Amino acid sequence: MNNGPHAPQNREWLSVGLVCPYSFSRPGGVQNHLLGLASWLRRHDHVVSLLGPGSLDEHTLADHDLPPDCFTSTGGTVPVPANGSVARLSFGARPAIRVRAWLRSHYFDVIHLHEPLTPSSSLLALWNADRPLVATFHTSFEDSDFAESPLLRAARRLAPSSVARIDEAVAVSSAAAEAARRTWRLDPAIIGNGVDTSELSAVWSSASPWRGGDRPRICFLGRFEETRKGLEFFLGAIRRVRLNHPDLDAVVVGPGSIPAHNDQARFLGALPDAERDRVLGSSDVYVAPNTGGESFGIVLVEAMAAGAKVVATDLSGFREVLTDDRGLVGWLTPAGDPAALARAINQALAPGHTELAERGLRRARQFDWDSVGPQLVERYRAAIVARRSR
């Protein structure tokens, strides 16, 4: 495997270590991004190894064309409230031993850390790795409270020497880049999250009069027990939309306990990716009423790739995803306003807007792995050159 320090200049493929700070036992946007990236890298003949907390079953790995020995776990996690969610992190002596063992047992041309200054696997790898390092920042702050949280204050005390070890910095959006500049004094390149748009486009339904059959369907997707996902505003909007569409089929996909006395939506629970994609492909409108803490909005890209029109809260990360060279490709509403959300959903359900859906699909394809992957490989090679110049 080790072809010497100058090997990356003389061959096309790279050996890449991908490090996640969050538990793979509870999938989320960062974990899914890493799995998609690992799959794309392997399809293009690169050698990939994943490291992170929690566990990955063979079925999930196989779905991404990854072998069982591709993943190494740093062990169990501790839940830590952060940015309106709960981050499950792995830190301490035992995870540090596993990180060092992983680094010793592999030859890497480059190591790609995600959320590198989060006190978990990524930070441990940052401290222990002696290879070129690329770091991707996913987090953005919609308010100043989290930017001054104890978690970030503690991380900032470690930042100067840790940040100096990073060879190439990346952020998934302008909002995440601004957070990295403000918090870590970095100026990252902006490369969005990747999506396999071809698979999602394959589930695009053209049923008439509605994509789901004989009645309109709107969809909410996410861990709806997290307040920031905005389920209460989704349910509040449904009541208003039913005045125009009494037969509306409102679907909620994701883990969580069904609210008591619910009579507004069908809760389908957490679904395998293929089933979840079919729900998106048969939805007329995807609704993202999130209240904050979203730096990118990968599910908006997935919804557009599956042919759904998108109504979302006007967060900076969402606005960036929903804007092409001609303007918005969806509807944006103020956070926490179910009446405005309902008006936007009614507009999206009105006849027409075919061109908007087509523009949404074109915008989604800009985040396809075949666009995002080569940009990241370019950063990998830049990190190798930067490290050598040191």
Coordinates of C-alpha atoms in Angstrom, one line a residue:
M1 CA 0.0 0.0 0.0
N2 CA 2.8 2.5 0.9
N3 CA 4.3 3.7 -2.3
G4 CA 6.5 6.3 -0.7
P5 CA 6.1 10.0 0.0
H6 CA 5.8 11.0 -3.6
A7 CA 3.4 8.3 -4.7
P8 CA 0.3 10.5 -5.1
Q9 CA 2.0 12.5 -7.8
N10 CA 2.7 9.3 -9.8
R11 CA -0.6 7.5 -9.6
E12 CA -4.3 8.4 -10.0
W13 CA -5.7 6.7 -6.9
L14 CA -5.4 7.9 -3.3
S15 CA -5.6 6.2 0.0
V16 CA -8.1 8.3 2.0
G17 CA -9.1 8.1 5.7
L18 CA -12.5 9.6 6.4
V19 CA -13.2 10.6 10.0
C20 CA -16.6 11.4 11.5
P21 CA -17.2 12.8 15.0
Y22 CA -20.8 11.7 15.3
S23 CA -22.2 8.2 16.0
F24 CA -23.0 6.1 13.0
S25 CA -25.5 4.3 15.2
R26 CA -27.8 7.3 14.9
P27 CA -27.6 8.4 11.2
G28 CA -27.6 12.1 10.4
G29 CA -26.5 14.5 7.7
V30 CA -22.7 14.3 8.3
Q31 CA -22.7 10.5 8.6
N32 CA -24.8 10.1 5.4
H33 CA -22.4 12.5 3.6
L34 CA -19.4 10.4 4.7
L35 CA -21.0 7.2 3.5
G36 CA -21.9 8.7 0.1
L37 CA -18.4 10.2 -0.2
A38 CA -16.8 6.8 0.7
S39 CA -18.9 5.1 -1.9
W40 CA -18.1 7.6 -4.7
L41 CA -14.3 7.4 -3.9
R42 CA -14.4 3.6 -4.1
R43 CA -16.3 3.7 -7.4
H44 CA -13.4 5.9 -8.7
D45 CA -10.7 3.4 -7.6
H46 CA -9.6 5.2 -4.5
V47 CA -8.8 3.2 -1.3
V48 CA -11.1 4.3 1.6
S49 CA -11.3 3.7 5.3
L50 CA -14.0 5.1 7.6
L51 CA -13.5 5.9 11.3
G52 CA -16.1 7.1 13.8
P53 CA -18.1 6.3 16.9
G54 CA -21.0 3.8 17.1
S55 CA -21.6 1.0 14.7
L56 CA -22.3 0.3 11.0
D57 CA -24.0 -2.9 10.1
E58 CA -23.0 -4.8 7.0
H59 CA -26.3 -4.1 5.3
T60 CA -25.8 -0.3 5.5
L61 CA -22.2 -0.7 4.2
A62 CA -23.4 -3.0 1.4
D63 CA -26.0 -0.4 0.4
H64 CA -23.1 1.9 -0.3
D65 CA -21.0 -0.7 -1.9
L66 CA -18.5 -0.7 1.0
P67 CA -16.9 -3.8 2.4
P68 CA -17.3 -4.7 6.1
D69 CA -13.7 -4.0 6.9
C70 CA -14.0 -0.5 5.6
F71 CA -15.3 0.9 9.0
T72 CA -13.5 1.1 12.3
S73 CA -15.4 2.2 15.4
T74 CA -14.0 4.3 18.2
G75 CA -16.6 2.9 20.6
G76 CA -19.6 4.2 22.5
T77 CA -20.7 7.8 22.8
V78 CA -21.9 10.4 25.2
P79 CA -24.9 12.6 24.2
V80 CA -24.1 16.3 24.3
P81 CA -26.7 19.0 23.6
A82 CA -25.4 21.2 20.8
N83 CA -27.0 23.7 18.3
G84 CA -30.5 22.7 19.0
S85 CA -29.8 19.0 18.6
V86 CA -27.9 16.2 20.5
A87 CA -24.5 15.3 19.3
R88 CA -23.3 11.8 20.2
L89 CA -19.6 12.1 20.7
S90 CA -16.7 9.8 21.5
F91 CA -13.8 11.2 23.5
G92 CA -11.3 10.1 26.1
A93 CA -8.5 7.5 26.7
R94 CA -10.2 4.5 25.1
P95 CA -11.3 6.3 21.9
A96 CA -7.8 7.9 21.6
I97 CA -6.2 4.4 21.8
R98 CA -8.5 3.2 18.9
V99 CA -7.8 6.3 16.8
R100 CA -4.0 5.8 17.2
A101 CA -4.4 2.1 16.4
W102 CA -6.4 3.0 13.2
L103 CA -3.7 5.5 12.1
R104 CA -0.9 3.0 12.7
S105 CA -2.6 0.2 10.8
H106 CA -3.3 2.1 7.6
Y107 CA -1.2 4.1 5.1
F108 CA -3.1 7.2 4.1
D109 CA -2.1 9.7 1.5
V110 CA -4.6 12.1 3.1
I111 CA -7.0 12.1 6.0
H112 CA -10.3 14.0 5.7
L113 CA -11.8 15.1 9.0
H114 CA -15.3 16.3 9.4
E115 CA -16.1 18.9 12.1
P116 CA -12.4 18.6 13.1
L117 CA -12.6 20.7 16.3
T118 CA -15.6 18.8 17.8
P119 CA -14.3 16.9 20.8
S120 CA -14.7 13.5 19.4
S121 CA -13.0 11.1 16.9
S122 CA -12.1 14.0 14.5
L123 CA -10.3 16.0 17.0
L124 CA -8.4 12.9 18.3
A125 CA -7.3 12.1 14.7
L126 CA -6.3 15.8 14.2
W127 CA -4.0 15.6 17.2
N128 CA -2.5 12.2 16.3
A129 CA -2.2 12.1 12.5
D130 CA 1.0 12.8 10.7
R131 CA -0.5 12.8 7.2
P132 CA -1.9 15.7 5.1
L133 CA -5.2 16.8 6.6
V134 CA -8.4 18.1 4.9
A135 CA -11.1 19.4 7.3
T136 CA -14.7 20.0 6.4
F137 CA -16.9 22.3 8.5
H138 CA -20.6 21.7 8.5
T139 CA -21.9 23.8 11.3
S140 CA -23.5 27.3 11.0
F141 CA -25.0 29.5 13.7
E142 CA -28.4 31.2 13.2
D143 CA -27.9 33.0 16.5
S144 CA -25.0 34.1 18.7
D145 CA -26.0 31.9 21.7
F146 CA -24.5 28.7 20.4
A147 CA -21.4 30.5 19.1
E148 CA -20.8 31.4 22.8
S149 CA -21.8 28.0 24.2
P150 CA -19.5 26.2 26.7
L151 CA -18.8 23.5 24.1
L152 CA -17.4 26.0 21.6
R153 CA -15.6 28.1 24.3
A154 CA -13.8 24.9 25.4
A155 CA -12.9 24.0 21.8
R156 CA -11.6 27.5 21.1
R157 CA -9.1 27.2 23.8
L158 CA -7.6 24.3 21.9
A159 CA -8.0 25.9 18.5
P160 CA -4.7 27.7 17.7
S161 CA -2.4 24.7 17.7
S162 CA -5.1 22.4 16.3
V163 CA -6.1 24.6 13.5
A164 CA -2.5 25.0 12.5
R165 CA -2.4 21.3 11.7
I166 CA -5.1 21.6 8.9
D167 CA -3.7 21.7 5.4
E168 CA -6.9 22.4 3.5
A169 CA -10.2 23.7 4.9
V170 CA -13.6 23.2 3.3
A171 CA -17.1 24.3 4.3
V172 CA -20.4 22.9 3.0
S173 CA -22.0 26.3 2.5
S174 CA -21.4 30.1 2.8
A175 CA -23.1 29.9 6.2
A176 CA -20.7 27.2 7.4
A177 CA -17.8 29.1 5.9
E178 CA -18.8 32.3 7.8
A179 CA -19.0 30.3 11.0
A180 CA -15.5 28.8 10.4
R181 CA -14.1 32.3 9.7
R182 CA -15.7 33.8 12.8
T183 CA -15.0 30.9 15.2
W184 CA -11.7 29.4 14.0
R185 CA -10.2 32.2 11.9
L186 CA -10.1 30.0 8.8
D187 CA -11.1 30.8 5.2
P188 CA -12.4 27.5 3.8
A189 CA -13.3 26.7 0.2
I190 CA -17.1 26.1 -0.3
I191 CA -18.0 22.6 -1.5
G192 CA -21.6 21.5 -0.9
N193 CA -22.7 18.2 0.4
G194 CA -23.0 15.4 -2.2
V195 CA -26.1 13.6 -3.3
D196 CA -26.6 10.6 -5.7
T197 CA -29.2 12.4 -7.8
S198 CA -29.5 9.6 -10.4
E199 CA -31.0 7.2 -7.8
L200 CA -33.4 9.9 -6.6
S201 CA -34.4 10.9 -10.1
A202 CA -35.3 7.3 -10.8
V203 CA -38.1 7.5 -8.2
W204 CA -39.7 10.6 -9.8
S205 CA -43.4 9.9 -10.1
S206 CA -45.5 11.4 -12.9
A207 CA -48.9 10.2 -11.6
S208 CA -51.9 12.4 -12.3
P209 CA -53.5 14.5 -11.1
W210 CA -51.0 14.3 -8.1
R211 CA -47.6 12.6 -7.9
G212 CA -48.9 10.4 -5.1
G213 CA -52.1 9.4 -6.9
D214 CA -55.6 11.0 -6.5
R215 CA -54.8 13.5 -3.8
P216 CA -52.0 15.9 -3.0
R217 CA -49.2 14.8 -0.7
I218 CA -46.8 16.9 1.3
C219 CA -43.9 15.4 3.2
F220 CA -41.8 16.2 6.4
L221 CA -38.6 14.3 7.0
G222 CA -36.4 14.3 10.0
R223 CA -35.9 13.5 13.7
F224 CA -39.1 15.3 14.6
E225 CA -38.6 15.1 18.4
E226 CA -35.9 17.7 18.0
T227 CA -37.7 21.1 18.4
R228 CA -35.5 22.7 15.8
K229 CA -37.0 20.5 13.1
G230 CA -40.2 22.4 13.4
L231 CA -42.8 19.6 13.4
E232 CA -45.3 21.7 15.4
F233 CA -45.3 24.4 12.7
F234 CA -45.7 21.7 10.0
L235 CA -48.8 20.4 11.9
G236 CA -50.1 23.9 12.4
A237 CA -49.7 24.6 8.7
I238 CA -51.6 21.4 7.7
R239 CA -54.8 22.6 9.4
R240 CA -54.8 25.7 7.3
V241 CA -53.9 23.9 4.0
R242 CA -56.8 21.5 4.5
L243 CA -59.2 24.4 4.0
N244 CA -58.2 24.4 0.4
H245 CA -57.2 20.7 0.1
P246 CA -59.4 18.7 2.5
D247 CA -58.1 15.4 1.1
L248 CA -54.5 16.4 1.7
D249 CA -52.1 13.4 2.5
A250 CA -49.5 14.8 5.0
V251 CA -46.7 12.3 5.7
V252 CA -44.0 12.4 8.4
V253 CA -40.9 10.2 8.0
G254 CA -38.3 9.8 10.7
P255 CA -37.7 8.5 14.2
G256 CA -39.6 9.8 17.2
S257 CA -42.8 9.4 19.3
I258 CA -46.0 10.3 17.6
P259 CA -47.6 13.3 19.3
A260 CA -50.7 12.6 21.4
H261 CA -54.1 13.4 19.7
N262 CA -52.5 13.6 16.3
D263 CA -55.1 13.8 13.5
Q264 CA -53.2 15.8 10.9
A265 CA -50.5 13.6 9.5
R266 CA -49.5 10.0 8.8
F267 CA -46.4 9.0 10.8
L268 CA -44.4 6.4 8.9
G269 CA -41.5 6.1 11.3
A270 CA -37.8 5.7 10.2
L271 CA -37.7 4.1 6.8
P272 CA -34.9 2.5 4.8
D273 CA -33.3 4.8 2.3
A274 CA -35.1 3.2 -0.7
E275 CA -38.5 3.5 0.9
R276 CA -37.8 7.1 2.1
D277 CA -36.8 8.0 -1.5
R278 CA -40.0 6.6 -2.9
V279 CA -42.0 8.8 -0.4
L280 CA -40.1 11.8 -1.7
G281 CA -40.7 10.7 -5.3
S282 CA -44.4 10.6 -4.7
S283 CA -44.7 13.9 -2.8
D284 CA -45.9 17.0 -4.5
V285 CA -44.3 19.3 -1.9
Y286 CA -41.5 18.7 0.6
V287 CA -41.7 20.9 3.7
A288 CA -38.7 21.9 5.8
P289 CA -40.0 24.1 8.7
N290 CA -36.7 24.0 10.6
T291 CA -36.1 26.8 13.1
G292 CA -32.3 26.9 12.9
G293 CA -29.1 24.9 13.2
E294 CA -29.0 24.0 9.5
S295 CA -25.9 24.9 7.5
F296 CA -26.8 23.2 4.2
G297 CA -30.1 21.3 3.9
I298 CA -29.1 18.1 2.1
V299 CA -32.7 16.8 2.2
L300 CA -33.8 19.8 0.2
V301 CA -31.4 18.7 -2.6
E302 CA -32.7 15.1 -2.3
A303 CA -36.3 16.4 -2.5
M304 CA -35.6 18.4 -5.6
A305 CA -33.7 15.5 -7.2
A306 CA -36.8 13.4 -6.5
G307 CA -39.0 15.9 -8.3
A308 CA -40.8 17.5 -5.3
K309 CA -41.3 21.2 -4.9
V310 CA -39.8 22.6 -1.8
V311 CA -41.1 24.9 0.9
A312 CA -38.6 25.8 3.6
T313 CA -37.8 28.2 6.4
D314 CA -35.7 31.1 5.3
L315 CA -32.4 30.0 6.9
S316 CA -29.2 31.1 5.2
G317 CA -28.1 27.5 4.4
F318 CA -31.5 26.7 2.9
R319 CA -31.6 29.9 0.9
E320 CA -28.2 29.0 -0.7
V321 CA -29.4 25.6 -1.7
L322 CA -32.7 26.9 -3.1
T323 CA -31.1 29.6 -5.3
D324 CA -29.9 29.2 -8.9
D325 CA -28.6 31.8 -11.3
R326 CA -32.2 33.0 -11.9
G327 CA -33.3 33.2 -8.3
L328 CA -35.3 31.0 -5.9
V329 CA -36.3 27.5 -7.0
G330 CA -38.6 27.0 -4.0
W331 CA -40.6 29.0 -1.4
L332 CA -39.0 30.4 1.8
T333 CA -41.0 31.5 4.8
P334 CA -40.2 33.1 8.2
A335 CA -39.2 30.7 11.0
G336 CA -42.0 29.6 13.4
D337 CA -44.9 31.0 11.2
P338 CA -47.4 28.2 10.4
A339 CA -49.7 30.7 8.6
A340 CA -46.9 31.8 6.2
L341 CA -45.9 28.1 5.8
A342 CA -49.5 27.2 4.8
R343 CA -49.7 30.0 2.3
A344 CA -46.4 28.8 0.6
I345 CA -47.6 25.2 0.6
N346 CA -50.9 26.3 -1.1
Q347 CA -48.9 28.2 -3.7
A348 CA -46.7 25.2 -4.4
L349 CA -49.8 23.0 -4.7
A350 CA -51.5 25.4 -7.2
P351 CA -51.4 24.4 -10.9
G352 CA -48.3 25.2 -12.8
H353 CA -44.8 25.6 -11.4
T354 CA -43.5 22.9 -13.8
E355 CA -40.5 25.0 -14.8
L356 CA -39.7 25.6 -11.1
A357 CA -39.5 21.8 -10.5
E358 CA -37.3 21.4 -13.5
R359 CA -35.0 24.2 -12.3
G360 CA -35.0 22.5 -8.9
L361 CA -33.8 19.3 -10.5
R362 CA -31.0 21.1 -12.3
R363 CA -30.0 22.8 -9.1
A364 CA -29.9 19.5 -7.3
R365 CA -27.6 18.0 -10.0
Q366 CA -25.0 20.6 -9.1
F367 CA -24.6 18.7 -5.8
D368 CA -24.3 15.3 -7.4
W369 CA -21.4 13.3 -6.3
D370 CA -19.9 13.4 -9.8
S371 CA -19.6 17.2 -9.3
V372 CA -18.7 17.3 -5.6
G373 CA -16.4 14.3 -5.5
P374 CA -13.8 15.7 -8.0
Q375 CA -13.7 19.0 -6.1
L376 CA -12.8 17.1 -2.9
V377 CA -10.1 15.0 -4.6
E378 CA -8.6 18.3 -5.8
R379 CA -8.5 19.5 -2.2
Y380 CA -6.9 16.2 -1.2
R381 CA -4.1 16.7 -3.7
A382 CA -3.7 20.3 -2.7
A383 CA -3.3 19.2 1.0
I384 CA -0.6 16.7 0.0
V385 CA 1.3 19.5 -1.8
A386 CA 0.8 21.9 1.1
R387 CA 2.1 19.4 3.6
R388 CA 5.1 18.5 1.5
S389 CA 5.9 22.3 1.3
R390 CA 6.1 22.4 5.0

